Coordinates of C-alpha atoms and ligand atoms in Angstrom, one line a residue:
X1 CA 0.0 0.0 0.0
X2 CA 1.5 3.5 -1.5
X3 CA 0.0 6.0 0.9
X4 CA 0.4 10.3 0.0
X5 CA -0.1 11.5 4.0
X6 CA -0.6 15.2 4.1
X7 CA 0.4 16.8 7.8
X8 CA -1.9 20.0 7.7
X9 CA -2.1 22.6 10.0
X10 CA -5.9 21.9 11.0
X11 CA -6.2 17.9 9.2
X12 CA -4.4 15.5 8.1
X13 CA -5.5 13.6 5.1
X14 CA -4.7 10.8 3.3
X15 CA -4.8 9.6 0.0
X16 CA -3.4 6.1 -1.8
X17 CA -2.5 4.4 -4.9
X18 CA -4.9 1.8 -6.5
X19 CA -4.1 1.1 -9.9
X20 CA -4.1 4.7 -11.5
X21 CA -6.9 6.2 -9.1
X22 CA -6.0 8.4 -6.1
X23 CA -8.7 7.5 -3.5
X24 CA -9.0 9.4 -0.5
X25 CA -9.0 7.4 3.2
X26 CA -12.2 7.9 5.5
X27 CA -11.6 7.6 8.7
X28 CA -14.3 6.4 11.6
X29 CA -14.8 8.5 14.9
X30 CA -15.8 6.3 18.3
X31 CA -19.6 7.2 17.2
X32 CA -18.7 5.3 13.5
X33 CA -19.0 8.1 12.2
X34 CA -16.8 8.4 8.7
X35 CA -14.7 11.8 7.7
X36 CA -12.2 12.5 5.2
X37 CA -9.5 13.6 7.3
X38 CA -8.5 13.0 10.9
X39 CA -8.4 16.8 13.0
X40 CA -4.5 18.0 13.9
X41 CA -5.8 18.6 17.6
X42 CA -4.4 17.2 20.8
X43 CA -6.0 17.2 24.5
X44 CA -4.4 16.7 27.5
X45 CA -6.6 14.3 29.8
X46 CA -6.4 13.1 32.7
X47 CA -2.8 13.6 32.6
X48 CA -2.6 11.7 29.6
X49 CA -1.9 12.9 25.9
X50 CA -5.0 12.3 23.0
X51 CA -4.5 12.9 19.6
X52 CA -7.2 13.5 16.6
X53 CA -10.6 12.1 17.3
X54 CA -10.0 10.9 20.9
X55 CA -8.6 15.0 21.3
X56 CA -11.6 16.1 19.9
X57 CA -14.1 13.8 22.2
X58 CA -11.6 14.7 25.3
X59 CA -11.6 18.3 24.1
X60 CA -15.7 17.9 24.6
X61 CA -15.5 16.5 28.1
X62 CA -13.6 20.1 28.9
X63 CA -9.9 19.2 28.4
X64 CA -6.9 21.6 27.6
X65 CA -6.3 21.3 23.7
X66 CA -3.8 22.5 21.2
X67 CA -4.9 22.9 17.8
X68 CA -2.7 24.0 15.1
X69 CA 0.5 22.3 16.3
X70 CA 2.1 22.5 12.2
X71 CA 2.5 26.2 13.2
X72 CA 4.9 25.7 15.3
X73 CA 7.2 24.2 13.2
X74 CA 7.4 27.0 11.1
X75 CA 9.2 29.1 13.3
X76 CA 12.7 30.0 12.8
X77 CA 14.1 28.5 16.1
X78 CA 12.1 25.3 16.4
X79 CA 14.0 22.1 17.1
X80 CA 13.0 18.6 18.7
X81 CA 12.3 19.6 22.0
X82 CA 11.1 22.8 21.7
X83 CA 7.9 23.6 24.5
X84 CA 4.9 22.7 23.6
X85 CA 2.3 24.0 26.5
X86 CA -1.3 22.3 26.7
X87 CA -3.1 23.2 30.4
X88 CA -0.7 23.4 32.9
X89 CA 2.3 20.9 31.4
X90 CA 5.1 21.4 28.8
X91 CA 6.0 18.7 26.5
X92 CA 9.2 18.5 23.8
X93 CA 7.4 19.3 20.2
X94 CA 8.7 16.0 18.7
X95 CA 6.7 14.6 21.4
X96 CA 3.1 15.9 20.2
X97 CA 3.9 15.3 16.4
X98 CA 5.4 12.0 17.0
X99 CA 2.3 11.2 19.5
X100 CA -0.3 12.4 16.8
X101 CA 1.1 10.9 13.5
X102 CA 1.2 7.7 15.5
X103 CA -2.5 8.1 16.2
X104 CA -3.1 8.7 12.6
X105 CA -1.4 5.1 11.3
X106 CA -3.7 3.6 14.4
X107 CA -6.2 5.2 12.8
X108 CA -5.5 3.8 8.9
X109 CA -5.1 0.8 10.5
X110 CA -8.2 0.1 12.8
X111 CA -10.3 2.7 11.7
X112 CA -10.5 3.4 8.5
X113 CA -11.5 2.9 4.6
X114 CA -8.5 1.0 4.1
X115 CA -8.2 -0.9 7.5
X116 CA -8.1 -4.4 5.9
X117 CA -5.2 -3.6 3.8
X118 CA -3.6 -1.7 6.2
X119 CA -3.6 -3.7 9.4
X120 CA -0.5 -5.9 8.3
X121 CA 1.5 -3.4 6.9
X122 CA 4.0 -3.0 9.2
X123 CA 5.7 0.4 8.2
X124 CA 4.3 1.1 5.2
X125 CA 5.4 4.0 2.6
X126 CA 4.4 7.1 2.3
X127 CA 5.3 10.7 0.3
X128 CA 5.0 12.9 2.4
X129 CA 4.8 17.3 2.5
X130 CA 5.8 20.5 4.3
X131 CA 4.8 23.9 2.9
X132 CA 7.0 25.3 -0.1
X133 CA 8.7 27.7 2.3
X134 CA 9.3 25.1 4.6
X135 CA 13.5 26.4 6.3
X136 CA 15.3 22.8 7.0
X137 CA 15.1 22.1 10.3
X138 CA 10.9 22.2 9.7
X139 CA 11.6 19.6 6.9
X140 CA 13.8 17.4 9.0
X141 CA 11.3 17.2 11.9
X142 CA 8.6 16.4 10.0
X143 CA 10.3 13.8 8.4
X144 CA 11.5 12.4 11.3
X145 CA 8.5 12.6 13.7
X146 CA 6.6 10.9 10.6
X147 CA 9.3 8.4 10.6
X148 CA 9.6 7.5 14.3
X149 CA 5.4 7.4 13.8
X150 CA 6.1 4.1 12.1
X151 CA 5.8 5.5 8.6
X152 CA 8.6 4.4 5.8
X153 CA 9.3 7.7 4.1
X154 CA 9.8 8.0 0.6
X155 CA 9.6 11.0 -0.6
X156 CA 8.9 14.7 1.0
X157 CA 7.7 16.9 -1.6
X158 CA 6.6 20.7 -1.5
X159 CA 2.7 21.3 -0.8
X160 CA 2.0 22.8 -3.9
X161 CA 4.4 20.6 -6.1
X162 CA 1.4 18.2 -5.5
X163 CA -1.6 20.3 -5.7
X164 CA 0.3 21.1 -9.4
X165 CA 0.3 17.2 -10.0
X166 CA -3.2 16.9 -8.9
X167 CA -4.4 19.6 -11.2
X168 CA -2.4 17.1 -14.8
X169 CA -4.3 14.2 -13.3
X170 CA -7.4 16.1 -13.8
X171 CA -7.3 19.1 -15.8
X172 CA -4.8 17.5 -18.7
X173 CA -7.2 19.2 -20.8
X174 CA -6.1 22.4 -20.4
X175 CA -2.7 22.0 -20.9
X176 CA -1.5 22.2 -24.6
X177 CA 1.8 22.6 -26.2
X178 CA 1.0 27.0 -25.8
X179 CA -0.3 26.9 -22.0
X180 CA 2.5 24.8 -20.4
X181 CA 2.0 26.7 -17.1
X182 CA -0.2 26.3 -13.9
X183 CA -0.1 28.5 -11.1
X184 CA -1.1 26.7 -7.5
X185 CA -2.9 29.1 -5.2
X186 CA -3.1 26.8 -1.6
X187 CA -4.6 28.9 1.0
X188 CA -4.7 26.3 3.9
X189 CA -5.3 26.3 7.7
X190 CA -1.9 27.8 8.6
X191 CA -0.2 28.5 5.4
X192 CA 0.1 30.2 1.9
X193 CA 2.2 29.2 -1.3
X194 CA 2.0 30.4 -5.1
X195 CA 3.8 28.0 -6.8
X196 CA 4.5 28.2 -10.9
X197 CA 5.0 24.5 -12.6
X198 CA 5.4 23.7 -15.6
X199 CA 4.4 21.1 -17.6
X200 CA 5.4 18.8 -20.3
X201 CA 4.3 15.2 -20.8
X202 CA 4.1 14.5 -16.6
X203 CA 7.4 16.2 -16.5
X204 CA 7.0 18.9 -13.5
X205 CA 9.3 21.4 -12.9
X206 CA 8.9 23.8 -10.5
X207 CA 10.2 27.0 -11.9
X208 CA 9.5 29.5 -8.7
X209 CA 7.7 29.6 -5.8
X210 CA 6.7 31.9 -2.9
X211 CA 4.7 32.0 -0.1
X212 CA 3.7 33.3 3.7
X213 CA 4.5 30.7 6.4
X214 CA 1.6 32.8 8.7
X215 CA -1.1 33.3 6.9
X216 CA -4.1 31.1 6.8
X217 CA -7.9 30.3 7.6
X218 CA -6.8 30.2 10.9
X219 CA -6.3 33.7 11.0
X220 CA -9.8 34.5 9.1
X221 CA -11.2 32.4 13.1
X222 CA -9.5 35.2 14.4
X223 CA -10.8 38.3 13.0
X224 CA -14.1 36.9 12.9
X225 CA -13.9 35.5 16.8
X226 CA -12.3 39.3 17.2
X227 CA -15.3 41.1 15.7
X228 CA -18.0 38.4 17.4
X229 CA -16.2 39.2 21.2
X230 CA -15.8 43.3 20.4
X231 CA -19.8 42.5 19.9
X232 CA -20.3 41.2 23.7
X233 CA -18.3 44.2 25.1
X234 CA -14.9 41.6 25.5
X235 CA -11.7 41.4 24.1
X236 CA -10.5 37.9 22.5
X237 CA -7.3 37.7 24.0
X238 CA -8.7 38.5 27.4
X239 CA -11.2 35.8 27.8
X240 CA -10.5 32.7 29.5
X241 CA -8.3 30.0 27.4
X242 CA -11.6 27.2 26.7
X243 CA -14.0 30.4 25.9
X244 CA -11.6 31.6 23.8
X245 CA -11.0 28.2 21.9
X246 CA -14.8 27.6 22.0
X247 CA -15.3 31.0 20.6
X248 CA -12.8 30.7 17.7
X249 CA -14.2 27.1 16.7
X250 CA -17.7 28.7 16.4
X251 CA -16.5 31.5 14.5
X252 CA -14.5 28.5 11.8
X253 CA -17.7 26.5 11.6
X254 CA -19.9 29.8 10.8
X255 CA -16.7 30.5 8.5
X256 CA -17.1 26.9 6.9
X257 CA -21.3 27.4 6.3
X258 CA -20.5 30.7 4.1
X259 CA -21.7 30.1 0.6
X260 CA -21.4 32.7 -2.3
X261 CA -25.7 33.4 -1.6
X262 CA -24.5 34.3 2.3
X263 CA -25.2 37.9 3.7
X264 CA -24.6 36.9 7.2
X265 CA -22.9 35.3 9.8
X266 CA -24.0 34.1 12.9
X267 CA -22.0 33.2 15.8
X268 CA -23.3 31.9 19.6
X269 CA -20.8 33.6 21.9
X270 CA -21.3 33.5 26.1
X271 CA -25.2 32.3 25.7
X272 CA -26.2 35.0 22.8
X273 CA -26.2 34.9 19.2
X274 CA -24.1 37.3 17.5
X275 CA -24.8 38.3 13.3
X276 CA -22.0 39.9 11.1
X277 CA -22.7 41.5 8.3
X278 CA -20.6 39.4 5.5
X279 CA -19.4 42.1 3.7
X280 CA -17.8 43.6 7.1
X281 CA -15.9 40.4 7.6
X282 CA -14.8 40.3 3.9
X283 CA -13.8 44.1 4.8
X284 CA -11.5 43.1 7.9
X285 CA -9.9 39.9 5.8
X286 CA -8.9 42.0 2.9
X287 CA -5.9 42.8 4.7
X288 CA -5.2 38.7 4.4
X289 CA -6.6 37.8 1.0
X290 CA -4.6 41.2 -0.7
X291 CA -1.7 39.6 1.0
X292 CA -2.4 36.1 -1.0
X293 CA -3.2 38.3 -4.2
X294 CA 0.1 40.5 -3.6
X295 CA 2.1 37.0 -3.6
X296 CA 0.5 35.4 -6.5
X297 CA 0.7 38.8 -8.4
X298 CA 4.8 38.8 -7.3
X299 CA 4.9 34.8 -8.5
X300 CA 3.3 35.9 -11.9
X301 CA 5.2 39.2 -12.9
X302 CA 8.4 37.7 -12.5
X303 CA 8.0 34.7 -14.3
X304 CA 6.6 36.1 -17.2
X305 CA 3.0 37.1 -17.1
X306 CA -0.2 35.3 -18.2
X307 CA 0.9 34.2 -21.7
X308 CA 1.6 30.6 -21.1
X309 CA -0.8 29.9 -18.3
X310 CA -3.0 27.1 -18.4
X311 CA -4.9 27.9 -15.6
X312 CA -4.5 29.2 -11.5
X313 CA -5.6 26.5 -9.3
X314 CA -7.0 27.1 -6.1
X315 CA -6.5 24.6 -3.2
X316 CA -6.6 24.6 0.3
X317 CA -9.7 24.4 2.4
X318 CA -9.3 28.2 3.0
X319 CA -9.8 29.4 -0.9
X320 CA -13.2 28.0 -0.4
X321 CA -14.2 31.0 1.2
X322 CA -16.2 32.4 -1.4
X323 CA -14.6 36.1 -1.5
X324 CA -11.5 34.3 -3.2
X325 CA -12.3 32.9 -6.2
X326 CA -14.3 36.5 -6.8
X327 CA -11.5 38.2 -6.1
X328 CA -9.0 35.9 -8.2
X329 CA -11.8 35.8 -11.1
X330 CA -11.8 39.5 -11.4
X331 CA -8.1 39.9 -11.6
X332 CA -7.5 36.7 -14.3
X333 CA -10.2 36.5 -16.0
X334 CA -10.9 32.5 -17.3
X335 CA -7.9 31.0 -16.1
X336 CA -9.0 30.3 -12.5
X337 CA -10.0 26.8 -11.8
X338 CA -10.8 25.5 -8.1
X339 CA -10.1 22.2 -7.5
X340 CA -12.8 19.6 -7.1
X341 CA -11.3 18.5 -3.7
X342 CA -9.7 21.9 -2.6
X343 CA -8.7 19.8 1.1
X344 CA -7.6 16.8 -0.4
X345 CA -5.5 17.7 -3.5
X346 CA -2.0 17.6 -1.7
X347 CA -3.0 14.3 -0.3
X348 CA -4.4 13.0 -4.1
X349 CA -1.0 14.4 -5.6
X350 CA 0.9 12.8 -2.8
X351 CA 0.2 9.6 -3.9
X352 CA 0.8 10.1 -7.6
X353 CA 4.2 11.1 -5.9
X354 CA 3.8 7.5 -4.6
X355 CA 2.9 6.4 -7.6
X356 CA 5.6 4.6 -9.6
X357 CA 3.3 4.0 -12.9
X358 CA 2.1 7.7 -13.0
X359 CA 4.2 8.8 -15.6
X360 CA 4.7 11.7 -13.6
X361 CA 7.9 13.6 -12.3
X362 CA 9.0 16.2 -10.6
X363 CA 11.8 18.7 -10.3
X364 CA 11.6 20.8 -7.4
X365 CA 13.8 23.8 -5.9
X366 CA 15.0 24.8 -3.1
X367 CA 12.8 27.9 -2.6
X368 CA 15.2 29.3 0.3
X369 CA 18.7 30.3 -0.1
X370 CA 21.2 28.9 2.3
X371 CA 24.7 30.6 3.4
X372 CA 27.1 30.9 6.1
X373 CA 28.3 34.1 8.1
X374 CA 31.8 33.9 8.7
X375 CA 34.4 35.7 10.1
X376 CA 36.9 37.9 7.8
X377 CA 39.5 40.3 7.7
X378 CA 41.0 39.4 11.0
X379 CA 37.8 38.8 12.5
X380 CA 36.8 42.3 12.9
X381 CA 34.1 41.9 10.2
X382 CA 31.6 39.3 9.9
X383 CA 30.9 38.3 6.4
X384 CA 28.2 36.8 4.7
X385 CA 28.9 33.6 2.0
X386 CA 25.4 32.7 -0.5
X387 CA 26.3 29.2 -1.2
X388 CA 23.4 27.6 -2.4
X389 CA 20.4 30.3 -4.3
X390 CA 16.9 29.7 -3.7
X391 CA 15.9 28.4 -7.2
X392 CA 18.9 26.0 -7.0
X393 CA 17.1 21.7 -8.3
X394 CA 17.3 20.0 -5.5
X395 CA 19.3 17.3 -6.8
X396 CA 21.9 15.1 -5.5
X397 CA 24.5 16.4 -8.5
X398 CA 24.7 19.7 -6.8
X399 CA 27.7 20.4 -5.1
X400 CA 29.3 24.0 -4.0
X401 CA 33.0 23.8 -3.4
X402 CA 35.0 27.0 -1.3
X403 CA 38.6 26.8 -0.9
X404 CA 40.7 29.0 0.9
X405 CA 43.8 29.7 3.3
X406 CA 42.5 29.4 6.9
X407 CA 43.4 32.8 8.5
X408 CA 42.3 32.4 12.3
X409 CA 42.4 29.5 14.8
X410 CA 39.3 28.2 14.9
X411 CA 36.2 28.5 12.0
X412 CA 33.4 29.6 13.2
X413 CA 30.4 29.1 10.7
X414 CA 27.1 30.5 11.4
X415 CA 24.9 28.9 8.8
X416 CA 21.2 30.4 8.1
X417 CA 18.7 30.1 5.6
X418 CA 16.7 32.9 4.1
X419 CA 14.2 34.1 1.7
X420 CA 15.6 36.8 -0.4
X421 CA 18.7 38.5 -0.4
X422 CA 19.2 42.7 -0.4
X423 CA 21.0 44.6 -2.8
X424 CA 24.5 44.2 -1.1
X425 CA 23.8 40.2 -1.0
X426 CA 23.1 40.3 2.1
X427 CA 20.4 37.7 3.6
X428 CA 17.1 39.8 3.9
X429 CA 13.5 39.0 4.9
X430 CA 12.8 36.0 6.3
X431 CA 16.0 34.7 8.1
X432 CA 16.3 31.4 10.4
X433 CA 20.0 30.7 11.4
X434 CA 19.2 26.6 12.2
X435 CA 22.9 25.9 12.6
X436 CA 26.6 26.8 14.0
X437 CA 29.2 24.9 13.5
X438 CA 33.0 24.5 14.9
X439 CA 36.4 23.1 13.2
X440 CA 39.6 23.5 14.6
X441 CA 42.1 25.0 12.0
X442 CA 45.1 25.0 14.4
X443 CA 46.2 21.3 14.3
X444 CA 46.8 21.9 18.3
X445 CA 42.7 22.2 18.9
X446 CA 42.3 19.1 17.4
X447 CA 42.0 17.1 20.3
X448 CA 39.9 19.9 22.0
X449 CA 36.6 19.3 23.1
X450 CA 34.6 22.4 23.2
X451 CA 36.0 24.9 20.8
X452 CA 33.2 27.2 21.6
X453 CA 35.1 28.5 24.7
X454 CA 38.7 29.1 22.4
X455 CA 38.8 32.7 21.5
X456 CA 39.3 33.0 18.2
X457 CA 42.5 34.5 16.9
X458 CA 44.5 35.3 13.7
X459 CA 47.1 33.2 12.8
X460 CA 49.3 32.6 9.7
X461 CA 49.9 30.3 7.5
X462 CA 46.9 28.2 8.3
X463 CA 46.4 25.3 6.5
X464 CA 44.4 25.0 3.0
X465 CA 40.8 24.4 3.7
X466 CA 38.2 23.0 1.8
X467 CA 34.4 23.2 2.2
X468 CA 32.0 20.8 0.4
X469 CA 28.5 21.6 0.4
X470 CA 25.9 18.8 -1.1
X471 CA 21.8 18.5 -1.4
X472 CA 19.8 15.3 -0.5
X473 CA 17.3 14.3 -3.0
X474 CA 15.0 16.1 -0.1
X475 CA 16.8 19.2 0.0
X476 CA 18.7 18.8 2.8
X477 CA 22.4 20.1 2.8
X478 CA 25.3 18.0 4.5
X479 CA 28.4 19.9 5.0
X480 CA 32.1 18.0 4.7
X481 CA 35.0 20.5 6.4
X482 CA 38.7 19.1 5.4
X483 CA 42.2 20.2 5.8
X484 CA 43.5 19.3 2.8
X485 CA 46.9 19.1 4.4
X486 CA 46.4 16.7 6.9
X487 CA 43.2 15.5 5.8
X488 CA 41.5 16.5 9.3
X489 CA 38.0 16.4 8.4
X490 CA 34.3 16.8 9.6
X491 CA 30.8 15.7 8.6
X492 CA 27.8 17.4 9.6
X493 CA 24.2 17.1 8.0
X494 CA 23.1 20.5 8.7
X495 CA 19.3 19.8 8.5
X496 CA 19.5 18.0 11.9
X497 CA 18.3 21.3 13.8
X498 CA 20.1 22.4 16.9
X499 CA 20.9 18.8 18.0
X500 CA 23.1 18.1 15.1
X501 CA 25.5 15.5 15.5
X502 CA 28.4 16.1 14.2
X503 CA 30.7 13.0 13.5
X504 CA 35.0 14.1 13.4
X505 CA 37.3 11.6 12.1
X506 CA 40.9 12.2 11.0
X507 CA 43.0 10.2 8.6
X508 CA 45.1 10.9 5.8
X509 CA 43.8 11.5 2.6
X510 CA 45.4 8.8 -0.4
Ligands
LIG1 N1 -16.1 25.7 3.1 C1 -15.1 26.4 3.6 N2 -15.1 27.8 3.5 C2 -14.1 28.5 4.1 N3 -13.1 28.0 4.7 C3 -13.0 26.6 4.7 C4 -14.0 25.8 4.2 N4 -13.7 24.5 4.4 C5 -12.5 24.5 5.1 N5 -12.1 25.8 5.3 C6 -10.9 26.3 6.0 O1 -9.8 25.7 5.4 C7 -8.7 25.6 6.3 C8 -8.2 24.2 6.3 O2 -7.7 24.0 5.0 P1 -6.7 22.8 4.6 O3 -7.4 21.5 5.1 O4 -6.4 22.9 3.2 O5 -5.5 23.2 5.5 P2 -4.4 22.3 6.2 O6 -3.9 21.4 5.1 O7 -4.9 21.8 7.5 O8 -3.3 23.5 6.5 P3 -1.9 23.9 5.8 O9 -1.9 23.3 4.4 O10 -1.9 25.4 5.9 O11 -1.0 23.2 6.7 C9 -9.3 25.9 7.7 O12 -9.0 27.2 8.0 C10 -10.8 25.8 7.4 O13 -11.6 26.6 8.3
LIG2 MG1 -2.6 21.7 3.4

């Protein structure tokens, strides 16, 4: 069983290979009751962790919850045990993902569409995504929590490199040997990408990508729970934590019930029923959707206009609010499709991922430049060192070589990822430094354990260094530090957050 498993922010839905068609799994609550997705929530009750279903139903009974977890990955410091607070305890982040992608195999396995064929797989495969603008250390712990979940990874592709092979399955008929372009608009629970792919006989390449890592229809629950608790003379972030959580689920199901006929909303907040004019909402979330619209506009200038589009494809539970497809409609006229299964198309194009008779392939990019600061001119100056650009193909042919004189005692390399760079090439925008590492250049510091506490000094004739930078088929760089001299060298696989092992072993080179 070829599974495409798709971690969202608010569900996490899965899809699977059967013989060219792309089903998606239902899974069964404790009432029997079948859904498309199992809910990314966790409770905390009695003491004891729930994930999913069980979160939901302890969540019901008046437990602490977390909902939303996925957020927390994408911020720039995260690593495996970063806090996680639900009620009154702390637990490491690897914890809660590990503890709810372990509840979803359960889940596929006892309680689902699939169960049968599932119950004796013992770690079976999946492909696997993170958002497009996913830094490394977000990738590597969602890969990992998936794989200490019991899942056999095979592949972790960008969200909307999916949605774009979910749209060739079914919209092949727009594409011609003219329109070799699709533009993948996925407005989800926590996130938004614009991706461009193009497309030539299930060849997918994705040519450029952008996206906010905050903005989704979590953040349409909150203006609306704003506007609803500003009605009962409160203030949101005031209000006790369960209110508060009740209040902003009532405001996503309202949210949810909005079809393009709507003039209302209506909202029960402390025992009274609250209306919103629709059109005031829609006023408040400009703010969001012009961001979306600023993004795709970006994604479209700079890779050359309309002209070859075949169509803009809106996924992502959140584009089914029906201000966006208005909004997108007005601005392109008759290229903007939504997709059938706006939720469920990153799962469905997972698992053509999974696929190995799809004809289909893909070529993806990095989407976030990666560099080291390190220290020059006697130390007095901090420089900055692009090595790999953010439309590098992530490909295992691509290797960046630096050479150089070692000038000080020690190197110190403070490595960061970014989104953009400024006009002097420095990193700009979105910046998360994920990784520092160490290596003696002074054959006397060798043997020295913590070279963080040597102060680093100029010295001469150092020896000849060279740096070897190389990509994982997932976009993961490894770093390989050697004297060339002595053939001193180090290994480090930089993806591996803060908690990076680094593995030193000296010999001499032939
Ligand atoms: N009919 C609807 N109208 C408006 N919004 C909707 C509708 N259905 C779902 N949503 C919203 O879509 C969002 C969830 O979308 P989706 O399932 O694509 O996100 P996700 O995969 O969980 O998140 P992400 O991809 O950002 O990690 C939620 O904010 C939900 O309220
Ligand atoms: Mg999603």
């Amino acid at each position: 069983m070829h599974l495409g498993v798709d971690f969202g922010t608010t569900r996490t839905i899965v899809a699977y290979v059967d013989r060219g068609n792309y089903p998606v799994v239902s899974f069964f609550d404790s009432n029997g009751d079948a859904h498309d997705h199992v809910p990314a929530v966790v409770a905390l009750e009695h003491d004891r962790l729930r994930f999913g279903f069980a979160a939901v139903q302890a969540a019901a009974g008046g437990a602490p919850t977390l909902r939303s977890f996925k957020r927390l990955l994408a911020r720039g410091d995260v690593h495996a045990d970063s806090p996680v607070t639900i009620g009154a305890r702390s637990f490491p982040l690897m914890v809660i993902l590990t503890g709810y992608l372990r509840a979803v195999l359960e889940s596929l396995r006892t309680a689902s569409s699939i169960e049968d064929a599932m119950s004796g797989a013992v770690s079976p495969d999946a492909v696997i995504a993170v958002p497009a603008h996913a830094h490394t250390a977000q990738r590597f712990l969602t890969m990992e929590a998936f794989t200490q979940a019991g899942f056999t990874v095979t592949g972790v592709l960008n969200e909307p490199s999916a949605a774009g092979f979910e749209y060739t399955h079914r919209q092949s008929r727009t594409l011609n040997s003219r329109r070799t372009r699709v533009v993948v608009y996925d407005l989800g629970g926590g996130t938004f990408d614009a991706s461009l792919v193009a497309v030539r006989d299930g060849r997918h390449e994705v040519i450029e990508s952008l996206g906010v890592n905050d903005l989704g229809g979590d953040d349409f629950d909150l203006l609306l729970a704003r506007t609803a608790a500003h009605a009962t003379q409160r203030v949101l972030e005031e209000m006790q934590p369960r209110a508060r959580t009740e209040l902003i689920d009532a405001c996503r199901a309202a949210k949810e019930q909005v079809t393009p006929q709507s003039r209302r909303l209506g909202v029960d907040v402390a025992g009274r029923h609250i209306t919103v004019a629709l059109e005031d909402f829609y006023q408040d979330a400009a703010p969001l959707i012009n961001q979306s619209l600023d993004t795709l506009e970006d994604l479209i200038s700079t890779t050359g206009g309309t002209g070859e589009l075949a169509g803009i494809y809106l996924v992502g539970g959140a584009s089914s609010l029906p201000a966006i497809p208005r909004v997108l409609r007005a601005r392109y006229p008759r290229r903007v499709h939504r997709s059938p299964y706006p939720t469920a198309s990153t799962a469905i194009g997972l698992a053509i991922a999974a696929d190995g008779e799809s004809g289909f392939s893909l070529a993806d990019r990095l989407s976030r430049g990666f560099g080291v600061f390190r220290e020059s001119e006697d130390g007095r100056r901090i420089a900055f060192d692009p090595i790999f650009d953010r439309s590098t193909r992530i490909s295992p042919d691509v290797v960046v070589e630096r050479q150089y004189r070692a000038a000080h005692n020690v190197g110190w390399f403070r490595y960061v990822e970014y989104s953009g760079v400024d006009q002097q090439a420095h990193p700009a925008g979105d910046l998360s430094p994920y990784a520092e590492v160490l290596f003696p250049f002074a054959a006397e510091l060798r043997e020295h354990h913590d070279l963080s506490r040597v102060r680093v000094e100029r010295c001469d004739n150092g020896p000849w260094i060279r740096e070897r930078y190389a990509l994982d088929s997932n976009g993961i760089v490894s770093v390989n530090i050697c004297d060339v001299d002595t053939g001193h060298q180090l290994d480090v696989v930089l993806a591996a957050d803060r908690t990076a092992t680094a593995r030193s072993r000296s010999y001499q080179e032939a």
